[in-house]
PDB file of C-alpha atoms in Angstrom:
ATOM      1  CA  MET A   1      14.520  45.026  38.571  1.00 40.00           C
ATOM      2  CA  THR A   2      14.621  42.632  35.680  1.00 42.00           C
ATOM      3  CA  LYS A   3      13.570  39.057  36.025  1.00 45.00           C
ATOM      4  CA  ASN A   4      15.763  36.406  34.411  1.00 49.00           C
ATOM      5  CA  SER A   5      13.919  34.158  32.006  1.00 48.00           C
ATOM      6  CA  PRO A   6      14.135  30.468  32.931  1.00 66.00           C
ATOM      7  CA  ILE A   7      16.507  28.437  30.825  1.00 76.00           C
ATOM      8  CA  THR A   8      14.796  25.733  28.801  1.00 84.00           C
ATOM      9  CA  ARG A   9      15.684  22.064  28.727  1.00 85.00           C
ATOM     10  CA  GLU A  10      16.771  22.365  25.093  1.00 85.00           C
ATOM     11  CA  ASP A  11      19.124  25.227  25.998  1.00 86.00           C
ATOM     12  CA  VAL A  12      20.677  23.242  28.855  1.00 88.00           C
ATOM     13  CA  LEU A  13      21.119  20.093  26.753  1.00 88.00           C
ATOM     14  CA  GLY A  14      22.518  22.079  23.833  1.00 86.00           C
ATOM     15  CA  ALA A  15      25.045  23.857  26.033  1.00 88.00           C
ATOM     16  CA  PHE A  16      25.985  20.568  27.691  1.00 89.00           C
ATOM     17  CA  ALA A  17      26.555  18.894  24.320  1.00 88.00           C
ATOM     18  CA  MET A  18      28.859  21.749  23.294  1.00 87.00           C
ATOM     19  CA  ASP A  19      30.817  21.671  26.582  1.00 87.00           C
ATOM     20  CA  PHE A  20      30.980  17.911  27.017  1.00 85.00           C
ATOM     21  CA  GLU A  21      34.334  16.202  27.348  1.00 82.00           C
ATOM     22  CA  PRO A  22      34.475  12.719  28.875  1.00 79.00           C
ATOM     23  CA  GLY A  23      36.071  12.721  32.328  1.00 76.00           C
ATOM     24  CA  ALA A  24      36.359  16.515  32.547  1.00 73.00           C
ATOM     25  CA  GLY A  25      33.691  16.956  35.245  1.00 84.00           C
ATOM     26  CA  VAL A  26      31.282  18.697  32.885  1.00 88.00           C
ATOM     27  CA  LEU A  27      28.456  16.294  33.741  1.00 89.00           C
ATOM     28  CA  GLU A  28      28.848  16.889  37.487  1.00 89.00           C
ATOM     29  CA  ARG A  29      28.824  20.655  36.995  1.00 90.00           C
ATOM     30  CA  TYR A  30      25.643  20.544  34.893  1.00 89.00           C
ATOM     31  CA  LEU A  31      23.954  18.109  37.304  1.00 89.00           C
ATOM     32  CA  SER A  32      24.587  20.472  40.211  1.00 88.00           C
ATOM     33  CA  GLN A  33      23.396  23.519  38.260  1.00 90.00           C
ATOM     34  CA  TYR A  34      20.360  21.887  36.629  1.00 88.00           C
ATOM     35  CA  PRO A  35      19.149  18.987  38.811  1.00 88.00           C
ATOM     36  CA  GLU A  36      15.702  19.137  37.174  1.00 90.00           C
ATOM     37  CA  TYR A  37      17.262  17.870  33.939  1.00 89.00           C
ATOM     38  CA  SER A  38      19.439  15.173  35.517  1.00 88.00           C
ATOM     39  CA  LEU A  39      17.907  12.229  33.644  1.00 90.00           C
ATOM     40  CA  GLN A  40      18.228  13.921  30.287  1.00 91.00           C
ATOM     41  CA  LEU A  41      21.793  15.053  31.045  1.00 90.00           C
ATOM     42  CA  VAL A  42      22.877  11.549  32.039  1.00 89.00           C
ATOM     43  CA  ASP A  43      21.257  10.048  28.921  1.00 88.00           C
ATOM     44  CA  LEU A  44      22.933  12.633  26.706  1.00 88.00           C
ATOM     45  CA  SER A  45      26.329  12.086  28.346  1.00 88.00           C
ATOM     46  CA  ARG A  46      26.024   8.347  27.716  1.00 86.00           C
ATOM     47  CA  GLU A  47      25.125   8.995  24.091  1.00 84.00           C
ATOM     48  CA  LEU A  48      28.018  11.406  23.670  1.00 84.00           C
ATOM     49  CA  SER A  49      30.430   8.960  25.353  1.00 82.00           C
ATOM     50  CA  ARG A  50      29.602   6.039  23.098  1.00 76.00           C
ATOM     51  CA  GLU A  51      32.460   4.897  20.985  1.00 73.00           C
ATOM     52  CA  PHE A  52      31.981   3.705  17.455  1.00 68.00           C
ATOM     53  CA  ASP A  53      34.174   1.356  15.526  1.00 70.00           C
ATOM     54  CA  ASP A  54      34.154   2.684  11.981  1.00 71.00           C
ATOM     55  CA  ASP A  55      35.940  -0.429  10.731  1.00 75.00           C
ATOM     56  CA  ARG A  56      33.251  -2.820  11.954  1.00 80.00           C
ATOM     57  CA  PRO A  57      30.561  -3.583   9.337  1.00 83.00           C
ATOM     58  CA  LEU A  58      26.909  -2.871  10.105  1.00 78.00           C
ATOM     59  CA  SER A  59      24.820  -5.696  11.508  1.00 82.00           C
ATOM     60  CA  ALA A  60      21.714  -6.881   9.654  1.00 87.00           C
ATOM     61  CA  ASP A  61      19.493  -4.995  12.143  1.00 85.00           C
ATOM     62  CA  ASP A  62      21.530  -1.802  11.743  1.00 80.00           C
ATOM     63  CA  LEU A  63      21.349  -2.082   7.969  1.00 83.00           C
ATOM     64  CA  ALA A  64      17.572  -2.683   8.049  1.00 85.00           C
ATOM     65  CA  THR A  65      17.118   0.382  10.262  1.00 80.00           C
ATOM     66  CA  VAL A  66      19.198   2.539   7.918  1.00 79.00           C
ATOM     67  CA  ASN A  67      17.356   1.255   4.839  1.00 82.00           C
ATOM     68  CA  SER A  68      13.978   1.872   6.462  1.00 78.00           C
ATOM     69  CA  GLY A  69      14.972   5.443   7.306  1.00 71.00           C
ATOM     70  CA  MET A  70      16.269   6.045   3.801  1.00 74.00           C
ATOM     71  CA  ARG A  71      13.028   4.780   2.236  1.00 74.00           C
ATOM     72  CA  ARG A  72      11.034   7.183   4.412  1.00 65.00           C
ATOM     73  CA  LEU A  73      13.301  10.053   3.400  1.00 59.00           C
ATOM     74  CA  GLN A  74      13.085   9.164  -0.272  1.00 63.00           C
ATOM     75  CA  GLU A  75       9.305   8.967  -0.305  1.00 65.00           C
ATOM     76  CA  ARG A  76       8.084  12.258  -1.550  1.00 63.00           C
ATOM     77  CA  THR A  77       5.952  14.021   1.013  1.00 73.00           C
ATOM     78  CA  ALA A  78       3.483  16.530  -0.355  1.00 78.00           C
ATOM     79  CA  THR A  79       3.929  20.092   0.855  1.00 81.00           C
ATOM     80  CA  LEU A  80       1.398  22.886   1.059  1.00 81.00           C
ATOM     81  CA  LYS A  81       2.716  24.295  -2.210  1.00 85.00           C
ATOM     82  CA  SER A  82       2.567  20.948  -4.013  1.00 84.00           C
ATOM     83  CA  LEU A  83      -1.038  20.438  -2.858  1.00 88.00           C
ATOM     84  CA  GLN A  84      -1.943  23.889  -4.180  1.00 86.00           C
ATOM     85  CA  GLU A  85      -0.388  23.040  -7.549  1.00 86.00           C
ATOM     86  CA  ALA A  86      -1.748  19.479  -7.709  1.00 87.00           C
ATOM     87  CA  PRO A  87      -4.244  18.772 -10.505  1.00 89.00           C
ATOM     88  CA  ALA A  88      -7.829  17.933  -9.630  1.00 89.00           C
ATOM     89  CA  LYS A  89      -7.192  14.300 -10.623  1.00 91.00           C
ATOM     90  CA  VAL A  90      -4.952  13.841  -7.563  1.00 91.00           C
ATOM     91  CA  PHE A  91      -7.858  14.771  -5.294  1.00 92.00           C
ATOM     92  CA  THR A  92     -10.520  12.854  -7.210  1.00 92.00           C
ATOM     93  CA  ASP A  93      -8.319   9.743  -7.188  1.00 93.00           C
ATOM     94  CA  ALA A  94      -7.825  10.165  -3.440  1.00 93.00           C
ATOM     95  CA  ALA A  95     -11.585  10.498  -2.983  1.00 92.00           C
ATOM     96  CA  LYS A  96     -12.171   7.314  -4.992  1.00 93.00           C
ATOM     97  CA  THR A  97      -9.601   5.464  -2.872  1.00 92.00           C
ATOM     98  CA  LEU A  98     -11.486   6.501   0.269  1.00 91.00           C
ATOM     99  CA  GLY A  99     -14.865   5.589  -1.225  1.00 91.00           C
ATOM    100  CA  LEU A 100     -15.987   9.211  -1.494  1.00 93.00           C
ATOM    101  CA  PRO A 101     -17.804  10.692  -4.479  1.00 93.00           C
ATOM    102  CA  ILE A 102     -15.763  12.587  -7.062  1.00 92.00           C
ATOM    103  CA  GLN A 103     -17.591  15.782  -6.062  1.00 92.00           C
ATOM    104  CA  ALA A 104     -16.029  15.482  -2.616  1.00 92.00           C
ATOM    105  CA  GLY A 105     -12.586  15.230  -4.213  1.00 91.00           C
ATOM    106  CA  LEU A 106     -13.230  18.360  -6.250  1.00 92.00           C
ATOM    107  CA  ALA A 107     -14.542  20.211  -3.202  1.00 92.00           C
ATOM    108  CA  LEU A 108     -11.393  19.228  -1.302  1.00 92.00           C
ATOM    109  CA  ARG A 109      -9.207  20.379  -4.205  1.00 93.00           C
ATOM    110  CA  GLU A 110     -11.009  23.724  -4.289  1.00 93.00           C
ATOM    111  CA  ARG A 111     -10.878  24.007  -0.469  1.00 92.00           C
ATOM    112  CA  ARG A 112     -14.649  24.439  -0.295  1.00 93.00           C
ATOM    113  CA  ILE A 113     -14.964  22.038   2.668  1.00 92.00           C
ATOM    114  CA  ASP A 114     -14.585  23.333   6.202  1.00 92.00           C
ATOM    115  CA  ALA A 115     -11.850  21.083   7.654  1.00 90.00           C
ATOM    116  CA  SER A 116     -13.436  21.143  11.119  1.00 91.00           C
ATOM    117  CA  THR A 117     -16.458  19.260   9.735  1.00 92.00           C
ATOM    118  CA  VAL A 118     -14.434  16.372   8.303  1.00 91.00           C
ATOM    119  CA  PRO A 119     -14.098  13.404  10.693  1.00 91.00           C
ATOM    120  CA  SER A 120     -10.511  12.996  11.895  1.00 88.00           C
ATOM    121  CA  ARG A 121     -10.234   9.407  10.620  1.00 90.00           C
ATOM    122  CA  ILE A 122     -11.126  10.582   7.104  1.00 91.00           C
ATOM    123  CA  LEU A 123      -8.559  13.398   7.335  1.00 91.00           C
ATOM    124  CA  GLU A 124      -5.938  10.869   8.465  1.00 89.00           C
ATOM    125  CA  LYS A 125      -6.709   8.515   5.577  1.00 91.00           C
ATOM    126  CA  LEU A 126      -6.790  11.407   3.109  1.00 92.00           C
ATOM    127  CA  ALA A 127      -3.400  12.629   4.328  1.00 89.00           C
ATOM    128  CA  GLN A 128      -2.002   9.112   3.848  1.00 88.00           C
ATOM    129  CA  VAL A 129      -3.378   8.823   0.323  1.00 90.00           C
ATOM    130  CA  LEU A 130      -2.104  12.298  -0.598  1.00 90.00           C
ATOM    131  CA  LYS A 131       1.278  11.426   0.990  1.00 86.00           C
ATOM    132  CA  THR A 132       1.284  14.396   3.314  1.00 85.00           C
ATOM    133  CA  THR A 133       0.831  15.132   6.978  1.00 83.00           C
ATOM    134  CA  ILE A 134      -2.416  16.005   8.694  1.00 85.00           C
ATOM    135  CA  ALA A 135      -0.950  19.403   9.615  1.00 85.00           C
ATOM    136  CA  VAL A 136      -0.200  20.208   5.955  1.00 87.00           C
ATOM    137  CA  LEU A 137      -3.667  19.006   4.940  1.00 90.00           C
ATOM    138  CA  HIS A 138      -5.270  21.201   7.622  1.00 89.00           C
ATOM    139  CA  SER A 139      -3.205  24.183   6.448  1.00 89.00           C
ATOM    140  CA  TYR A 140      -4.256  23.526   2.865  1.00 91.00           C
ATOM    141  CA  LEU A 141      -7.960  23.280   3.728  1.00 91.00           C
ATOM    142  CA  ALA A 142      -7.706  26.435   5.881  1.00 90.00           C
ATOM    143  CA  LEU A 143      -6.743  28.503   2.836  1.00 90.00           C
ATOM    144  CA  PRO A 144      -9.553  30.508   1.216  1.00 90.00           C
ATOM    145  CA  PRO A 145     -11.807  28.525  -1.115  1.00 88.00           C
ATOM    146  CA  GLN A 146     -11.273  28.851  -4.836  1.00 83.00           C
ATOM    147  CA  VAL A 147     -13.460  28.553  -7.890  1.00 69.00           C
ATOM    148  CA  SER A 148     -12.287  26.203 -10.617  1.00 62.00           C
ATOM    149  CA  GLN A 149     -11.159  28.273 -13.593  1.00 59.00           C
ATOM    150  CA  LEU A 150     -12.248  25.548 -16.036  1.00 56.00           C
ATOM    151  CA  ARG A 151     -15.777  25.437 -14.685  1.00 54.00           C
ATOM    152  CA  ALA A 152     -15.935  29.235 -14.520  1.00 53.00           C
ATOM    153  CA  SER A 153     -15.007  29.551 -18.197  1.00 57.00           C
ATOM    154  CA  LYS A 154     -17.718  27.058 -19.186  1.00 60.00           C
ATOM    155  CA  SER A 155     -20.431  28.766 -17.166  1.00 58.00           C
ATOM    156  CA  SER A 156     -23.091  30.896 -18.865  1.00 67.00           C
ATOM    157  CA  THR A 157     -23.483  32.991 -15.713  1.00 68.00           C
ATOM    158  CA  LYS A 158     -20.836  34.808 -13.759  1.00 64.00           C
ATOM    159  CA  PRO A 159     -19.528  32.535 -10.989  1.00 61.00           C
ATOM    160  CA  THR A 160     -20.027  33.647  -7.416  1.00 64.00           C
ATOM    161  CA  ALA A 161     -17.318  33.616  -4.802  1.00 65.00           C
ATOM    162  CA  ALA A 162     -16.729  30.163  -3.410  1.00 73.00           C
ATOM    163  CA  GLU A 163     -17.627  29.573   0.216  1.00 85.00           C
ATOM    164  CA  LYS A 164     -16.768  26.873   2.703  1.00 89.00           C
ATOM    165  CA  VAL A 165     -19.451  24.322   3.458  1.00 90.00           C
ATOM    166  CA  SER A 166     -19.661  21.295   5.713  1.00 90.00           C
ATOM    167  CA  PHE A 167     -18.398  17.896   4.647  1.00 91.00           C
ATOM    168  CA  GLU A 168     -21.904  16.532   5.222  1.00 91.00           C
ATOM    169  CA  ARG A 169     -23.419  19.063   2.821  1.00 93.00           C
ATOM    170  CA  VAL A 170     -20.941  18.134   0.071  1.00 91.00           C
ATOM    171  CA  LEU A 171     -21.785  14.457   0.540  1.00 91.00           C
ATOM    172  CA  ARG A 172     -25.548  15.141   0.531  1.00 91.00           C
ATOM    173  CA  ASP A 173     -25.233  17.309  -2.606  1.00 91.00           C
ATOM    174  CA  ALA A 174     -23.303  14.434  -4.233  1.00 90.00           C
ATOM    175  CA  GLY A 175     -26.261  12.116  -3.598  1.00 91.00           C
ATOM    176  CA  VAL A 176     -24.742   9.915  -0.887  1.00 88.00           C
ATOM    177  CA  ASP A 177     -27.501   7.827   0.716  1.00 87.00           C
ATOM    178  CA  GLU A 178     -28.294   8.118   4.452  1.00 88.00           C
ATOM    179  CA  GLU A 179     -26.691   4.802   5.457  1.00 88.00           C
ATOM    180  CA  ALA A 180     -23.379   5.586   3.714  1.00 86.00           C
ATOM    181  CA  LEU A 181     -23.538   9.146   5.007  1.00 85.00           C
ATOM    182  CA  SER A 182     -23.952   7.882   8.560  1.00 85.00           C
ATOM    183  CA  LYS A 183     -20.953   5.540   8.199  1.00 85.00           C
ATOM    184  CA  LEU A 184     -18.778   8.320   6.817  1.00 84.00           C
ATOM    185  CA  LEU A 185     -19.721  10.973   9.355  1.00 83.00           C
ATOM    186  CA  ASN A 186     -19.877   8.972  12.552  1.00 81.00           C
ATOM    187  CA  SER A 187     -16.567   9.263  14.304  1.00 54.00           C
ATOM    188  CA  GLU A 188     -14.133   6.569  15.149  1.00 48.00           C
TER     189      GLU A 188
END
């Protein structure tokens, strides 16, 4: 005996949107079949029933909303790939903006910092400065650490494999004093 998988809300709403015809009784049929989604079905039917006058010009509020959305779309959001290809200067500039030492920026660029040790407010600010999302930043920092090719070529000894360290250790190694370290590491 096979058990039917429950239909999801998205499936019901999607099917309803495809079937919807004003005044054809589609809403009543879906409400009787899926009473658990009644609020969402009614809201969707209202949205689908709205009439638009294409000849009427946009109001000032409508125009402001459209312009705001367009600006957000036009702002370039950094992707995982663009962060991987970004020069070290992008990360050191971001570190400076946040009041972090340049070494922290380089460690972030080389993914040598364990993301779980970075306070969430610093990750949020870093994501803003890098014009990306926290999820993309987390994904970037979760990648294996890398050794800078420029520093490796200047080294007199063979470089060892990079390893992830705590945010606190990077700050301590950079010479951050205890008071500043406490302010940076103490959460929200």
